[in-house]
Short mmCIF file of C-alpha atoms in Angstrom, two decimals:
data_model
loop_
_atom_site.label_atom_id
_atom_site.label_comp_id
_atom_site.label_asym_id
_atom_site.label_seq_id
_atom_site.Cartn_x
_atom_site.Cartn_y
_atom_site.Cartn_z
CA MET A 1111 9.23 -59.72 -6.51
CA ARG A 1112 7.79 -61.62 -3.42
CA LEU A 1113 6.84 -60.88 -0.22
CA ASP A 1114 6.65 -63.20 2.86
CA TRP A 1115 2.96 -62.04 3.49
CA ASN A 1116 0.71 -62.81 0.68
CA PRO A 1117 -2.49 -64.40 1.54
CA THR A 1118 -3.92 -63.97 -1.96
CA ASN A 1119 -0.84 -65.29 -3.81
CA TYR A 1120 -0.79 -62.02 -5.67
CA GLN A 1121 1.81 -61.89 -8.38
CA PHE A 1122 2.84 -58.24 -9.02
CA ALA A 1123 3.88 -56.97 -11.82
CA TRP A 1124 5.68 -53.96 -11.48
CA ASN A 1125 6.91 -53.99 -14.91
CA VAL A 1126 3.49 -52.45 -16.02
CA VAL A 1127 4.57 -49.24 -14.33
CA VAL A 1128 7.59 -49.13 -16.38
CA GLU A 1129 5.57 -49.92 -19.32
CA TYR A 1130 3.29 -46.69 -18.98
CA ARG A 1131 6.21 -44.64 -17.45
CA PHE A 1132 5.42 -42.18 -19.98
CA TRP A 1133 1.52 -42.50 -20.02
CA LEU A 1134 2.00 -41.38 -16.16
CA LEU A 1135 4.38 -38.80 -17.28
CA GLU A 1136 1.83 -37.05 -19.32
CA GLY A 1137 -0.72 -37.26 -16.43
CA VAL A 1138 1.95 -35.48 -14.06
CA ILE A 1139 2.55 -32.81 -16.46
CA LEU A 1140 -1.15 -32.03 -16.97
CA THR A 1141 -1.79 -32.26 -13.17
CA LEU A 1142 1.23 -29.87 -12.37
CA LYS A 1143 -0.49 -27.54 -15.40
CA ILE A 1144 -4.11 -27.74 -13.76
CA ALA A 1145 -2.36 -26.97 -10.30
CA LEU A 1146 -0.06 -23.95 -11.20
CA VAL A 1147 -2.49 -22.26 -13.43
CA SER A 1148 -5.54 -22.60 -10.67
CA MET A 1149 -2.84 -21.98 -7.58
CA ALA A 1150 -1.75 -18.35 -9.67
CA PHE A 1151 -5.11 -17.46 -10.19
CA ALA A 1152 -6.22 -18.31 -6.79
CA MET A 1153 -3.34 -16.29 -5.44
CA VAL A 1154 -4.36 -13.17 -7.08
CA LEU A 1155 -8.27 -13.63 -6.40
CA GLY A 1156 -7.32 -14.45 -3.03
CA LEU A 1157 -5.64 -11.47 -2.09
CA VAL A 1158 -8.15 -9.26 -3.85
CA VAL A 1159 -11.10 -11.10 -1.60
CA ALA A 1160 -8.83 -10.77 1.43
CA LEU A 1161 -8.77 -7.09 0.71
CA LEU A 1162 -12.36 -6.64 0.04
CA ARG A 1163 -13.23 -8.63 3.39
CA MET A 1164 -11.38 -6.11 5.17
CA SER A 1165 -12.79 -2.95 3.24
CA PRO A 1166 -14.00 0.04 5.70
CA ILE A 1167 -17.25 -0.29 3.60
CA TRP A 1168 -19.20 -2.76 5.06
CA PRO A 1169 -21.56 -3.79 2.08
CA VAL A 1170 -18.13 -4.74 0.41
CA ARG A 1171 -17.32 -6.91 3.21
CA THR A 1172 -20.36 -8.34 3.45
CA LEU A 1173 -19.96 -9.55 0.07
CA ALA A 1174 -16.41 -10.92 0.25
CA SER A 1175 -17.62 -12.94 3.26
CA LEU A 1176 -20.14 -14.35 1.52
CA TYR A 1177 -17.98 -15.34 -1.10
CA ILE A 1178 -15.94 -17.02 1.13
CA SER A 1179 -18.74 -18.97 2.76
CA VAL A 1180 -20.24 -19.96 -0.56
CA PHE A 1181 -17.08 -21.08 -2.18
CA ARG A 1182 -15.65 -23.17 0.79
CA ALA A 1183 -18.95 -24.88 1.34
CA ILE A 1184 -19.27 -26.52 -2.16
CA PRO A 1185 -17.56 -29.82 -2.64
CA PRO A 1186 -15.36 -29.46 -5.75
CA LEU A 1187 -16.41 -32.31 -7.44
CA VAL A 1188 -19.97 -31.31 -7.54
CA PHE A 1189 -18.65 -27.78 -8.71
CA ILE A 1190 -16.41 -29.26 -11.31
CA LEU A 1191 -19.59 -31.34 -12.73
CA TRP A 1192 -21.73 -28.46 -12.52
CA MET A 1193 -19.45 -26.17 -14.64
CA TYR A 1194 -18.56 -28.22 -17.15
CA TYR A 1195 -21.84 -30.16 -17.62
CA GLY A 1196 -24.31 -27.68 -16.30
CA VAL A 1197 -23.30 -24.13 -16.59
CA THR A 1198 -21.88 -24.96 -20.48
CA LEU A 1199 -25.36 -26.44 -21.10
CA VAL A 1200 -27.36 -23.20 -19.95
CA THR A 1201 -24.82 -20.40 -21.16
CA GLY A 1202 -23.70 -22.13 -24.44
CA LEU A 1203 -20.44 -21.37 -23.41
CA ASN A 1204 -17.92 -23.77 -25.24
CA LEU A 1205 -15.96 -24.30 -22.31
CA GLU A 1206 -12.69 -26.53 -22.44
CA ALA A 1207 -12.46 -29.42 -19.83
CA PHE A 1208 -9.22 -27.65 -18.59
CA TRP A 1209 -10.40 -24.33 -18.16
CA SER A 1210 -13.65 -25.73 -16.30
CA GLY A 1211 -11.38 -27.39 -14.08
CA VAL A 1212 -9.32 -24.57 -13.51
CA ILE A 1213 -11.91 -22.18 -13.04
CA CYS A 1214 -13.57 -24.28 -10.49
CA LEU A 1215 -10.47 -24.97 -8.42
CA SER A 1216 -9.23 -21.36 -8.32
CA LEU A 1217 -12.47 -19.78 -7.21
CA GLN A 1218 -12.67 -22.55 -4.39
CA TYR A 1219 -9.23 -22.04 -3.41
CA ALA A 1220 -9.43 -18.05 -3.78
CA ALA A 1221 -11.61 -18.55 -0.69
CA TRP A 1222 -9.65 -20.52 1.36
CA LEU A 1223 -6.34 -18.33 0.36
CA SER A 1224 -8.12 -15.11 1.38
CA GLU A 1225 -8.50 -16.00 4.95
CA ILE A 1226 -4.84 -17.01 4.85
CA TYR A 1227 -4.00 -13.92 3.53
CA ARG A 1228 -6.35 -12.09 6.05
CA SER A 1229 -4.92 -13.52 9.05
CA GLY A 1230 -1.37 -12.98 8.03
CA LEU A 1231 -1.99 -9.16 7.13
CA GLN A 1232 -3.76 -8.88 10.05
CA ALA A 1233 -1.06 -10.20 12.37
CA ILE A 1234 1.01 -7.25 11.67
CA ASP A 1235 1.11 -4.33 14.22
CA LYS A 1236 -1.07 -1.59 13.09
CA GLY A 1237 1.59 0.65 14.28
CA GLN A 1238 3.55 -0.48 11.37
CA ARG A 1239 1.24 1.04 8.83
CA GLU A 1240 0.88 4.01 10.81
CA ALA A 1241 4.64 4.69 10.73
CA ALA A 1242 4.72 4.19 7.15
CA LEU A 1243 1.76 6.52 6.39
CA SER A 1244 3.30 9.19 9.01
CA THR A 1245 6.38 9.39 6.97
CA GLY A 1246 4.40 10.26 3.75
CA LEU A 1247 4.22 6.87 2.10
CA SER A 1248 0.98 6.26 0.11
CA ARG A 1249 -1.29 3.55 1.50
CA THR A 1250 -0.11 1.48 -1.80
CA ARG A 1251 3.27 1.78 -0.94
CA ALA A 1252 2.97 1.20 2.49
CA PHE A 1253 1.41 -2.21 1.87
CA ALA A 1254 4.04 -3.11 -0.44
CA LYS A 1255 7.11 -2.08 1.15
CA VAL A 1256 6.15 -2.57 4.85
CA ILE A 1257 3.19 -4.73 5.55
CA TRP A 1258 3.28 -7.37 2.89
CA PRO A 1259 6.98 -8.15 3.17
CA GLN A 1260 6.31 -9.03 6.82
CA ALA A 1261 3.05 -10.84 6.52
CA TRP A 1262 4.41 -13.09 3.87
CA ARG A 1263 6.36 -14.76 6.03
CA ILE A 1264 3.41 -15.92 8.03
CA ILE A 1265 1.56 -16.83 4.65
CA ILE A 1266 3.97 -18.97 3.26
CA PRO A 1267 3.32 -22.31 5.26
CA PRO A 1268 -0.18 -22.30 4.81
CA MET A 1269 0.04 -21.25 1.28
CA ALA A 1270 2.20 -24.50 0.50
CA ASN A 1271 -0.57 -26.54 2.50
CA ASN A 1272 -3.11 -25.25 0.08
CA PHE A 1273 -0.95 -25.92 -3.29
CA VAL A 1274 -0.81 -29.41 -1.76
CA GLY A 1275 -4.43 -29.46 -1.51
CA ILE A 1276 -5.06 -27.67 -5.19
CA ILE A 1277 -2.65 -30.86 -6.51
CA LYS A 1278 -4.70 -33.52 -4.93
CA ASP A 1279 -8.07 -31.96 -5.73
CA SER A 1280 -6.71 -31.59 -8.97
CA SER A 1281 -7.63 -35.44 -9.41
CA LEU A 1282 -11.16 -34.56 -9.54
CA VAL A 1283 -11.00 -32.97 -12.79
CA GLY A 1284 -10.61 -36.65 -14.38
CA VAL A 1285 -14.20 -37.03 -14.13
CA ILE A 1286 -14.60 -34.46 -17.05
CA GLY A 1287 -12.09 -36.07 -19.07
CA LEU A 1288 -8.96 -34.60 -18.42
CA ASN A 1289 -6.03 -36.80 -18.81
CA GLU A 1290 -4.24 -36.05 -15.32
CA LEU A 1291 -2.37 -38.32 -13.30
CA MET A 1292 -5.23 -39.94 -11.68
CA ARG A 1293 -7.08 -40.52 -14.88
CA GLN A 1294 -4.17 -41.50 -16.65
CA SER A 1295 -3.67 -44.19 -14.38
CA GLN A 1296 -7.17 -45.24 -14.34
CA ILE A 1297 -7.04 -45.81 -17.65
CA ALA A 1298 -3.80 -47.81 -17.69
CA THR A 1299 -5.41 -49.88 -15.16
CA SER A 1300 -8.51 -50.75 -17.07
CA LEU A 1301 -5.83 -51.89 -20.12
CA THR A 1302 -3.77 -53.88 -17.95
CA PHE A 1303 -6.03 -54.95 -14.97
CA ARG A 1304 -3.06 -53.93 -12.59
CA PRO A 1305 -4.89 -51.50 -9.82
CA PHE A 1306 -2.35 -52.02 -7.37
CA GLU A 1307 0.57 -51.25 -9.00
CA LEU A 1308 -0.38 -48.54 -11.28
CA TYR A 1309 -2.26 -46.72 -8.36
CA THR A 1310 0.63 -47.02 -5.83
CA ALA A 1311 2.89 -45.42 -8.83
CA ALA A 1312 0.03 -42.70 -8.62
CA MET A 1313 0.04 -42.08 -4.94
CA VAL A 1314 4.14 -42.40 -4.92
CA ILE A 1315 4.18 -39.57 -7.70
CA TYR A 1316 1.68 -37.23 -5.61
CA ILE A 1317 3.76 -37.99 -2.48
CA VAL A 1318 6.95 -37.00 -4.25
CA LEU A 1319 4.94 -33.82 -5.46
CA THR A 1320 4.00 -32.76 -2.03
CA LEU A 1321 7.30 -33.07 -0.86
CA ALA A 1322 8.69 -31.03 -3.19
CA ILE A 1323 6.46 -28.33 -2.51
CA ALA A 1324 6.95 -28.69 1.19
CA ARG A 1325 10.81 -28.41 0.47
CA VAL A 1326 10.43 -25.19 -1.64
CA ALA A 1327 8.33 -23.75 0.96
CA SER A 1328 10.59 -24.36 3.52
CA ILE A 1329 13.32 -22.66 1.69
CA LEU A 1330 10.95 -19.52 0.99
CA GLU A 1331 10.18 -19.43 4.46
CA GLN A 1332 13.64 -19.45 5.77
CA ARG A 1333 14.90 -16.85 3.20
CA ALA A 1334 12.02 -14.63 4.29
CA ALA A 1335 12.92 -15.10 7.89
CA ARG A 1336 16.44 -14.36 7.23
CA SER A 1337 15.71 -10.94 5.99
CA LEU A 1338 13.28 -10.70 9.10
CA ARG A 1339 15.90 -11.60 11.39
CA VAL A 1340 14.38 -13.94 13.02
CA GLN A 1341 16.51 -16.85 14.73
CA THR A 1342 16.85 -19.37 11.93
CA ARG A 1343 18.82 -22.38 12.41
CA ARG A 1344 20.91 -22.91 8.78
CA VAL A 1345 21.78 -26.05 7.65
CA PRO A 1346 25.24 -26.41 6.33
CA GLN A 1347 25.37 -26.95 2.94
CA GLY A 1348 25.39 -30.68 2.14
CA ALA A 1349 24.65 -31.75 5.56
CA PRO A 1350 21.53 -34.39 5.61
CA SER A 1351 18.58 -32.85 6.88
CA ILE A 1352 15.92 -35.12 8.08
CA ARG A 1353 13.65 -34.37 4.78
CA THR A 1354 16.41 -35.07 2.33
CA ALA A 1355 17.57 -38.14 4.35
CA ALA A 1356 14.08 -39.69 4.29
CA MET B 753 -13.00 27.18 25.07
CA THR B 754 -12.78 30.55 23.68
CA PRO B 755 -11.67 30.19 19.96
CA VAL B 756 -7.91 31.20 19.45
CA ALA B 757 -7.77 34.23 16.76
CA PRO B 758 -5.67 33.24 13.96
CA THR B 759 -2.00 33.88 15.22
CA THR B 760 0.62 34.93 12.48
CA GLY B 761 3.56 32.71 12.51
CA ALA B 762 1.23 29.38 13.24
CA LEU B 763 2.83 26.49 11.73
CA LEU B 764 -0.17 24.04 12.79
CA GLN B 765 -3.56 25.50 14.11
CA LEU B 766 -6.41 22.87 15.27
CA ASP B 767 -9.55 24.90 15.68
CA ASP B 768 -12.22 23.16 17.95
CA VAL B 769 -11.48 19.68 16.83
CA HIS B 770 -13.77 16.86 18.00
CA LYS B 771 -13.61 13.10 18.05
CA SER B 772 -15.23 10.43 19.52
CA PHE B 773 -14.96 6.52 19.24
CA GLY B 774 -18.20 5.01 19.48
CA HIS B 775 -20.17 6.75 22.37
CA VAL B 776 -17.01 7.93 24.25
CA ASP B 777 -16.41 11.63 23.49
CA VAL B 778 -12.43 11.63 23.61
CA ILE B 779 -11.66 15.05 22.32
CA LYS B 780 -14.59 17.75 22.92
CA GLY B 781 -13.22 20.93 21.38
CA ILE B 782 -9.78 21.81 21.53
CA ASN B 783 -8.07 24.91 20.02
CA LEU B 784 -4.29 24.87 19.81
CA THR B 785 -1.88 26.62 17.76
CA VAL B 786 1.52 25.73 17.24
CA ARG B 787 4.02 28.62 16.50
CA LYS B 788 7.49 28.06 14.27
CA GLY B 789 10.12 26.78 16.65
CA GLU B 790 7.69 26.21 19.42
CA HIS B 791 8.07 23.52 21.84
CA VAL B 792 4.78 22.27 22.99
CA VAL B 793 4.54 19.68 25.75
CA ILE B 794 1.10 17.99 26.46
CA PHE B 795 0.55 16.13 29.55
CA GLY B 796 -2.32 14.81 31.63
CA PRO B 797 -3.84 11.81 32.82
CA SER B 798 -4.03 8.65 30.69
CA GLY B 799 -7.40 8.49 28.90
CA GLY B 800 -7.59 12.08 28.44
CA GLY B 801 -7.08 12.54 24.70
CA LYS B 802 -3.53 13.48 24.75
CA SER B 803 -2.53 10.56 22.17
CA THR B 804 -5.74 10.99 20.02
CA LEU B 805 -4.99 14.78 19.83
CA LEU B 806 -1.28 14.50 18.73
CA ARG B 807 -2.28 12.17 16.06
CA MET B 808 -4.92 14.71 14.95
CA MET B 809 -2.09 16.89 13.83
CA ASN B 810 -0.66 14.90 10.86
CA LEU B 811 -4.62 13.26 10.54
CA LEU B 812 -3.44 9.72 11.49
CA GLU B 813 -6.59 10.20 13.53
CA VAL B 814 -9.30 11.97 11.32
CA PRO B 815 -11.34 14.59 13.35
CA ASP B 816 -15.31 14.22 13.49
CA SER B 817 -15.47 18.04 13.10
CA GLY B 818 -13.17 21.15 13.51
CA LYS B 819 -10.46 22.36 11.46
CA VAL B 820 -6.74 21.33 11.10
CA THR B 821 -4.48 23.94 9.06
CA PHE B 822 -0.84 23.56 8.63
CA GLU B 823 1.01 26.70 6.95
CA GLU B 824 -2.29 28.18 6.34
CA ARG B 825 -3.33 25.38 4.41
CA GLN B 826 -6.49 23.51 5.52
CA TYR B 827 -6.15 19.81 5.65
CA PHE B 828 -9.22 19.12 7.44
CA PRO B 829 -12.12 19.07 6.31
CA HIS B 830 -10.32 18.45 2.98
CA THR B 831 -11.18 20.81 0.25
CA GLY B 832 -11.00 20.68 -3.29
CA HIS B 833 -11.73 17.05 -5.38
CA VAL B 834 -12.14 13.74 -3.51
CA LEU B 835 -9.56 12.00 -5.53
CA ASN B 836 -6.91 14.58 -4.37
CA ARG B 837 -7.79 13.46 -0.43
CA ALA B 838 -5.06 11.14 -0.69
CA SER B 839 -2.40 13.28 -1.99
CA ARG B 840 -3.13 15.83 0.36
CA LEU B 841 -2.71 13.64 3.26
CA GLN B 842 0.80 12.47 2.29
CA GLU B 843 1.77 16.06 1.52
CA LEU B 844 0.77 16.64 5.09
CA ARG B 845 2.52 13.79 6.68
CA SER B 846 5.56 14.31 4.72
CA GLN B 847 6.29 17.63 6.39
CA ILE B 848 5.23 16.26 9.96
CA GLY B 849 7.89 13.53 11.54
CA MET B 850 6.34 11.41 13.90
CA VAL B 851 7.73 9.14 16.75
CA PHE B 852 5.80 6.75 18.59
CA GLN B 853 5.70 5.02 21.95
CA ARG B 854 6.75 1.48 20.39
CA PHE B 855 9.14 2.90 18.08
CA ASN B 856 7.30 0.91 15.31
CA LEU B 857 10.69 0.39 13.24
CA TYR B 858 10.08 -1.98 10.42
CA PRO B 859 11.54 -5.13 11.53
CA HIS B 860 12.33 -6.51 8.15
CA LEU B 861 14.69 -3.68 7.05
CA ASN B 862 17.84 -2.66 8.93
CA ALA B 863 18.45 0.76 10.63
CA LEU B 864 19.70 2.04 7.29
CA GLN B 865 16.71 0.77 5.23
CA ASN B 866 14.36 2.25 7.85
CA VAL B 867 15.41 5.71 7.63
CA SER B 868 15.71 5.78 4.14
CA LEU B 869 12.73 4.19 3.03
CA ALA B 870 10.49 7.17 2.79
CA LEU B 871 13.59 9.16 1.22
CA THR B 872 13.59 7.11 -2.00
CA ASP B 873 9.70 6.27 -2.24
CA VAL B 874 8.14 9.46 -1.06
CA LYS B 875 10.54 12.45 -1.85
CA GLY B 876 11.79 10.33 -5.07
CA MET B 877 15.70 10.66 -4.01
CA SER B 878 18.10 7.81 -5.77
CA ARG B 879 18.90 5.20 -3.54
CA ARG B 880 22.50 6.63 -3.24
CA ALA B 881 21.47 9.92 -2.07
CA ALA B 882 18.97 8.50 0.20
CA ARG B 883 21.50 6.40 1.74
CA GLU B 884 23.92 9.39 2.27
CA LYS B 885 21.36 11.30 3.77
CA ALA B 886 20.21 8.23 6.00
CA VAL B 887 23.64 8.03 7.27
CA ALA B 888 23.87 11.29 8.44
CA ARG B 889 20.79 11.39 10.28
CA LEU B 890 21.78 8.16 12.14
CA THR B 891 25.11 9.54 12.68
CA GLU B 892 23.06 12.83 14.63
CA VAL B 893 21.26 10.32 16.96
CA GLY B 894 24.49 8.69 17.53
CA LEU B 895 24.03 5.43 15.63
CA LYS B 896 26.55 5.67 12.69
CA ASP B 897 28.10 2.08 13.88
CA ARG B 898 24.58 0.82 13.99
CA MET B 899 23.38 1.12 10.47
CA ASP B 900 23.42 -2.58 9.61
CA HIS B 901 21.69 -3.75 12.33
CA TYR B 902 17.90 -4.84 12.38
CA PRO B 903 15.77 -3.52 15.17
CA ALA B 904 15.56 -6.73 16.93
CA GLN B 905 19.39 -6.47 17.21
CA LEU B 906 18.86 -2.85 19.01
CA SER B 907 18.00 -1.78 22.24
CA GLY B 908 14.81 0.08 22.78
CA GLY B 909 16.78 3.34 23.11
CA GLN B 910 18.75 2.67 20.30
CA GLN B 911 15.29 1.55 18.26
CA GLN B 912 13.64 4.76 19.28
CA ARG B 913 16.65 6.87 18.09
CA VAL B 914 16.60 5.23 14.84
CA ALA B 915 12.71 6.04 14.65
CA ILE B 916 13.80 9.87 15.55
CA ALA B 917 16.33 9.51 12.36
CA ARG B 918 13.64 7.90 10.13
CA ALA B 919 11.23 11.05 10.93
CA LEU B 920 14.16 13.93 10.77
CA ALA B 921 14.95 12.47 7.29
CA MET B 922 12.23 13.72 5.76
CA ASP B 923 13.32 17.22 6.70
CA PRO B 924 10.03 17.95 8.66
CA LYS B 925 8.85 21.36 9.99
CA LEU B 926 7.41 19.67 12.85
CA MET B 927 8.06 16.71 15.00
CA LEU B 928 5.30 14.97 17.04
CA PHE B 929 6.33 12.74 19.75
CA ASP B 930 4.15 10.34 21.23
CA GLU B 931 5.26 9.30 24.49
CA PRO B 932 8.59 8.41 23.15
CA THR B 933 10.03 7.25 26.50
CA SER B 934 7.26 5.16 27.99
CA ALA B 935 8.23 2.14 26.60
CA LEU B 936 11.76 2.41 27.68
CA ASP B 937 13.79 0.91 30.49
CA PRO B 938 15.02 3.74 32.93
CA GLU B 939 18.10 3.54 31.95
CA LEU B 940 17.45 3.72 28.38
CA ILE B 941 15.50 7.03 28.65
CA GLY B 942 18.15 9.65 28.88
CA GLU B 943 19.53 9.01 25.61
CA VAL B 944 16.36 9.50 23.95
CA LEU B 945 15.27 12.79 25.53
CA GLY B 946 18.81 13.85 24.95
CA VAL B 947 18.74 13.54 21.30
CA MET B 948 15.18 15.51 21.74
CA GLU B 949 16.76 18.02 23.94
CA LYS B 950 19.34 18.54 21.11
CA LEU B 951 16.76 18.92 18.50
CA ALA B 952 15.02 21.65 20.53
CA ARG B 953 18.06 23.45 20.95
CA GLU B 954 18.74 23.38 17.19
CA GLY B 955 15.11 25.17 16.77
CA MET B 956 12.93 22.15 15.76
CA THR B 957 9.43 22.93 16.08
CA MET B 958 7.84 19.89 18.24
CA VAL B 959 5.01 18.72 19.98
CA ALA B 960 5.48 15.98 22.84
CA VAL B 961 3.30 14.07 24.89
CA THR B 962 5.23 12.89 27.76
CA HIS B 963 5.26 12.09 31.38
CA GLU B 964 8.85 13.02 31.77
CA MET B 965 8.24 16.21 33.83
CA GLY B 966 11.88 17.04 34.00
CA PHE B 967 12.04 17.20 30.38
CA ALA B 968 8.78 19.49 30.15
CA LYS B 969 10.47 21.92 32.60
CA ARG B 970 13.56 21.92 30.56
CA VAL B 971 12.19 22.15 26.92
CA GLY B 972 8.58 23.09 27.28
CA ASP B 973 7.77 26.82 25.92
CA ARG B 974 4.24 25.90 26.28
CA LEU B 975 2.86 23.14 28.43
CA VAL B 976 -0.94 21.94 27.81
CA PHE B 977 -2.42 19.99 30.42
CA ILE B 978 -5.14 17.88 28.61
CA SER B 979 -7.83 16.38 30.83
CA GLY B 980 -11.46 14.80 30.01
CA GLY B 981 -10.74 15.69 26.23
CA VAL B 982 -10.28 19.45 26.84
CA ILE B 983 -7.62 21.94 27.57
CA ALA B 984 -7.59 22.23 31.17
CA GLU B 985 -5.08 24.62 31.63
CA SER B 986 -2.47 25.79 29.34
CA GLY B 987 0.99 28.67 29.47
CA GLY B 988 4.25 28.71 30.40
CA LYS B 989 6.53 26.75 32.76
CA GLU B 990 4.43 28.39 35.50
CA VAL B 991 1.97 25.65 34.98
CA LEU B 992 4.17 23.56 36.41
CA SER B 993 5.34 25.58 39.29
CA ASN B 994 2.00 27.40 40.23
CA PRO B 995 -0.92 25.51 38.32
CA GLN B 996 -4.01 27.58 38.93
CA GLN B 997 -6.46 24.56 38.28
CA GLU B 998 -7.42 21.83 40.68
CA ARG B 999 -7.16 19.19 38.22
CA THR B 1000 -3.62 20.15 37.18
CA LYS B 1001 -2.80 20.30 40.88
CA ALA B 1002 -3.81 16.95 41.56
CA PHE B 1003 -2.26 15.62 38.57
CA LEU B 1004 1.23 17.08 39.22
CA ASP B 1005 1.50 16.25 43.08
CA ALA B 1006 0.63 12.59 41.69
CA VAL B 1007 3.46 12.49 39.21
CA LEU B 1008 5.99 14.47 41.00
#
């Protein structure tokens, strides 16, 4: 490959990417595993924290908001190292690198997600809950059938942003020896001395993953909006949209 | 206020209920009995506690003190085990229909689903039976051809009629109306009042907070004027034609 502007006369060797494709693929799979498992935990825990944060009992509320402030304040890299090297040493727990990473990402993202849940839930008019309760619905049913379906639509886009964030932050767990995409490309680089090609490949893969998530989120959002009968412009099947054409 | 002696035929009874929000006393001791088949109209200046009083009747607003009895069963203060509190509340509310000023229809469900939700989820009816009943109720309020419409596709008057159908679907023994026409354009008020008057003629027990004095005159068996968190005056239609209290007089002069 030749570029017109090449001040160092660098000879590109993109073939290393092809050569290490399975190596990178393994990394992608682990990255997705870490991200998906962490996201699942964070979504559940985040909802719990959000509900506690809105509790009528003030000590519960305070505890939840303390959780949020603390876990949002810690840099993920520090947290991951502390968990894997520090906590295991003190407690004697034999925590696998995978689970250390997942625990850290889950705990931290639960804090971010809980605020997203909260803003979504609080955006729903109080009258909705009152109407549901006035017909005799239990509080749980009122939440599941009336509040949540409406809040969900508001929550989807910021939720997707955080999923993107978790994928990117999963690159940090490479430091505790997990061979996710970032670390796989690092190792491949040390074997081939081709940082530009391999890290470019890694970046492209991260971008593709992010775009895929954005696509899924917008489909989910449209579906939720359709059931809410909010005006949505429906793209005819097969017509090029901006995102797929890019 | 002189406490009202226990009345036979009482459907709902409030005994000396009080409620304050922060430092503001909104309800300062009210006794009110609603008898079966009776149509009670509550009116008075805004901020006087009308809505709060109405919302106490199905305990959407929990009083600070006093007693709330429905069909000779006490619902407030809660008696029995703490863990039964939620189910007792549900029991009370499923027997009382409520219609709100801002309709409060579920925007993600169509008219039919709005009406049938509580039928399946509270009464445990099958989807099919719930649907049938919901269709019947929507037909009664004149919206048979709007069943598949979502709230956003309906006019205010139609939305409020769906809300009435939603409350009626539960076969309530009592209907509460919280300023049901205040959020409506003037030309849409008639269709909602029409449905309410039909209900009254059919013998439904109801309590309505409203500024529609024409409706009050036509339908009200008992008119209750609330001001400053107490019942300032109450009685039959003579409350409107010949008010005894200065406050009532002043209010009626202002609105009529």
